[in-house]
Amino acid sequence: MPTGNNDPPAESQQPMPMILPGSSPGPTVEQPAKLIRIASMIRELLEDVRQSKPDEAGRKRLREVYVRALAALKEGVSKELQDELETLTLPLENTPSESEVRLAQAQLLGWLEGLFQGIQAALWTQHMQARAEIEEMRRRRGLPPPSGGEPGQYL
């Protein structure tokens, strides 16, 4: 008998990990949307810090946001990427200077952008491998290549 609950099972709500290039079970991104949101926030904060002169209270708050962003990022990636992030980021102590805040945020944003480029490279590599496999299957079966340009390309 229907219960009226249309929610999918809990296991289908779990994010699917994305394996990055260069390793099979290596680094994974478990929450890519979360990482993109955090990167956007850090980019905006960095731009705001560049355009303003935060006072002591503002710099303390930026340190808190930075620490929380690091913690949130670590939740969305594999242990291997957590360790990498840990080795590349420096802690902001007490009340950081304006330049320390800028450098920490820029460093974190650079790491995230590198991570996103790695994801794009992995997706492109997977696409090209799948395309080559399809072409190999077509060749083995004696099928002609698709008409109208590149295989798998749409108008």
GROMACS .gro file of C-alpha atoms in nm:
model
  155
    1MET     CA    1   0.000   0.000   0.000
    2PRO     CA    2   0.146   0.348  -0.093
    3THR     CA    3   0.259   0.555   0.202
    4GLY     CA    4   0.255   0.890   0.024
    5ASN     CA    5   0.630   0.926   0.067
    6ASN     CA    6   0.779   1.003  -0.274
    7ASP     CA    7   1.135   1.051  -0.147
    8PRO     CA    8   1.396   0.832  -0.317
    9PRO     CA    9   1.582   0.580  -0.102
   10ALA     CA   10   1.865   0.729   0.105
   11GLU     CA   11   2.135   0.552  -0.093
   12SER     CA   12   2.028   0.722  -0.418
   13GLN     CA   13   2.073   1.061  -0.251
   14GLN     CA   14   2.445   1.000  -0.192
   15PRO     CA   15   2.671   1.198  -0.428
   16MET     CA   16   2.861   1.000  -0.687
   17PRO     CA   17   3.239   1.039  -0.651
   18MET     CA   18   3.432   1.169  -0.950
   19ILE     CA   19   3.774   1.013  -1.007
   20LEU     CA   20   4.040   1.256  -1.121
   21PRO     CA   21   4.291   1.182  -1.398
   22GLY     CA   22   4.609   0.989  -1.341
   23SER     CA   23   4.488   0.731  -1.092
   24SER     CA   24   4.224   0.467  -1.073
   25PRO     CA   25   4.115   0.464  -0.709
   26GLY     CA   26   4.312   0.786  -0.636
   27PRO     CA   27   4.174   1.131  -0.562
   28THR     CA   28   3.801   1.178  -0.586
   29VAL     CA   29   3.565   1.470  -0.559
   30GLU     CA   30   3.260   1.359  -0.368
   31GLN     CA   31   3.064   1.686  -0.374
   32PRO     CA   32   3.153   1.888  -0.688
   33ALA     CA   33   2.859   2.128  -0.656
   34LYS     CA   34   2.964   2.215  -0.302
   35LEU     CA   35   3.319   2.285  -0.420
   36ILE     CA   36   3.191   2.515  -0.693
   37ARG     CA   37   2.980   2.711  -0.443
   38ILE     CA   38   3.275   2.749  -0.207
   39ALA     CA   39   3.504   2.857  -0.491
   40SER     CA   40   3.252   3.122  -0.598
   41MET     CA   41   3.231   3.251  -0.241
   42ILE     CA   42   3.609   3.267  -0.205
   43ARG     CA   43   3.643   3.444  -0.541
   44GLU     CA   44   3.391   3.708  -0.428
   45LEU     CA   45   3.562   3.750  -0.090
   46LEU     CA   46   3.901   3.789  -0.256
   47GLU     CA   47   3.761   4.056  -0.489
   48ASP     CA   48   3.603   4.239  -0.194
   49VAL     CA   49   3.930   4.231   0.002
   50ARG     CA   50   4.118   4.367  -0.300
   51GLN     CA   51   3.873   4.656  -0.334
   52SER     CA   52   3.851   4.747   0.035
   53LYS     CA   53   4.070   4.782   0.340
   54PRO     CA   54   3.917   4.551   0.602
   55ASP     CA   55   3.964   4.664   0.960
   56GLU     CA   56   4.081   4.433   1.239
   57ALA     CA   57   3.734   4.294   1.304
   58GLY     CA   58   3.684   4.234   0.931
   59ARG     CA   59   4.014   4.050   0.902
   60LYS     CA   60   3.925   3.832   1.201
   61ARG     CA   61   3.594   3.749   1.036
   62LEU     CA   62   3.769   3.671   0.707
   63ARG     CA   63   3.999   3.432   0.896
   64GLU     CA   64   3.693   3.257   1.040
   65VAL     CA   65   3.535   3.228   0.695
   66TYR     CA   66   3.863   3.095   0.555
   67VAL     CA   67   3.890   2.827   0.827
   68ARG     CA   68   3.527   2.723   0.775
   69ALA     CA   69   3.572   2.713   0.396
   70LEU     CA   70   3.876   2.486   0.435
   71ALA     CA   71   3.679   2.253   0.661
   72ALA     CA   72   3.388   2.243   0.414
   73LEU     CA   73   3.622   2.175   0.123
   74LYS     CA   74   3.779   1.884   0.306
   75GLU     CA   75   3.435   1.728   0.350
   76GLY     CA   76   3.384   1.724  -0.027
   77VAL     CA   77   3.706   1.554  -0.136
   78SER     CA   78   3.895   1.229  -0.078
   79LYS     CA   79   4.159   1.184   0.191
   80GLU     CA   80   4.431   1.221  -0.073
   81LEU     CA   81   4.302   1.563  -0.178
   82GLN     CA   82   4.249   1.662   0.186
   83ASP     CA   83   4.616   1.590   0.254
   84GLU     CA   84   4.721   1.788  -0.053
   85LEU     CA   85   4.509   2.083   0.055
   86GLU     CA   86   4.651   2.061   0.407
   87THR     CA   87   5.009   2.079   0.282
   88LEU     CA   88   4.941   2.373   0.050
   89THR     CA   89   4.743   2.602   0.279
   90LEU     CA   90   4.886   2.802   0.564
   91PRO     CA   91   4.686   2.872   0.877
   92LEU     CA   92   4.581   3.229   0.945
   93GLU     CA   93   4.670   3.309   1.305
   94ASN     CA   94   4.495   3.556   1.540
   95THR     CA   95   4.424   3.870   1.337
   96PRO     CA   96   4.589   3.829   0.997
   97SER     CA   97   4.708   4.127   0.798
   98GLU     CA   98   4.522   4.229   0.484
   99SER     CA   99   4.797   4.084   0.265
  100GLU     CA  100   4.790   3.751   0.457
  101VAL     CA  101   4.414   3.728   0.400
  102ARG     CA  102   4.456   3.803   0.030
  103LEU     CA  103   4.737   3.552  -0.011
  104ALA     CA  104   4.551   3.276   0.174
  105GLN     CA  105   4.234   3.330  -0.029
  106ALA     CA  106   4.424   3.352  -0.358
  107GLN     CA  107   4.613   3.033  -0.275
  108LEU     CA  108   4.292   2.850  -0.191
  109LEU     CA  109   4.119   2.978  -0.503
  110GLY     CA  110   4.417   2.872  -0.715
  111TRP     CA  111   4.401   2.521  -0.568
  112LEU     CA  112   4.029   2.500  -0.642
  113GLU     CA  113   4.072   2.622  -0.998
  114GLY     CA  114   4.345   2.362  -1.050
  115LEU     CA  115   4.111   2.098  -0.910
  116PHE     CA  116   3.836   2.206  -1.150
  117GLN     CA  117   4.079   2.193  -1.442
  118GLY     CA  118   4.169   1.841  -1.334
  119ILE     CA  119   3.802   1.747  -1.332
  120GLN     CA  120   3.757   1.894  -1.681
  121ALA     CA  121   4.062   1.703  -1.804
  122ALA     CA  122   3.926   1.381  -1.653
  123LEU     CA  123   3.589   1.432  -1.819
  124TRP     CA  124   3.752   1.507  -2.154
  125THR     CA  125   3.972   1.198  -2.123
  126GLN     CA  126   3.670   0.982  -2.037
  127HIS     CA  127   3.481   1.128  -2.334
  128MET     CA  128   3.766   1.057  -2.574
  129GLN     CA  129   3.810   0.702  -2.440
  130ALA     CA  130   3.438   0.632  -2.478
  131ARG     CA  131   3.444   0.775  -2.828
  132ALA     CA  132   3.742   0.557  -2.924
  133GLU     CA  133   3.567   0.250  -2.782
  134ILE     CA  134   3.254   0.324  -2.985
  135GLU     CA  135   3.459   0.371  -3.301
  136GLU     CA  136   3.642   0.043  -3.233
  137MET     CA  137   3.308  -0.140  -3.186
  138ARG     CA  138   3.179   0.009  -3.513
  139ARG     CA  139   3.496  -0.094  -3.693
  140ARG     CA  140   3.477  -0.453  -3.559
  141ARG     CA  141   3.116  -0.486  -3.670
  142GLY     CA  142   3.192  -0.335  -4.010
  143LEU     CA  143   2.960  -0.042  -3.959
  144PRO     CA  144   3.032   0.280  -4.146
  145PRO     CA  145   3.119   0.591  -3.946
  146PRO     CA  146   2.821   0.815  -3.874
  147SER     CA  147   2.742   1.056  -4.154
  148GLY     CA  148   2.758   1.430  -4.108
  149GLY     CA  149   3.094   1.505  -3.949
  150GLU     CA  150   3.238   1.410  -3.617
  151PRO     CA  151   3.104   1.097  -3.448
  152GLY     CA  152   2.871   1.180  -3.164
  153GLN     CA  153   2.843   1.547  -3.257
  154TYR     CA  154   2.503   1.710  -3.277
  155LEU     CA  155   2.384   2.027  -3.444
   0.00000   0.00000   0.00000
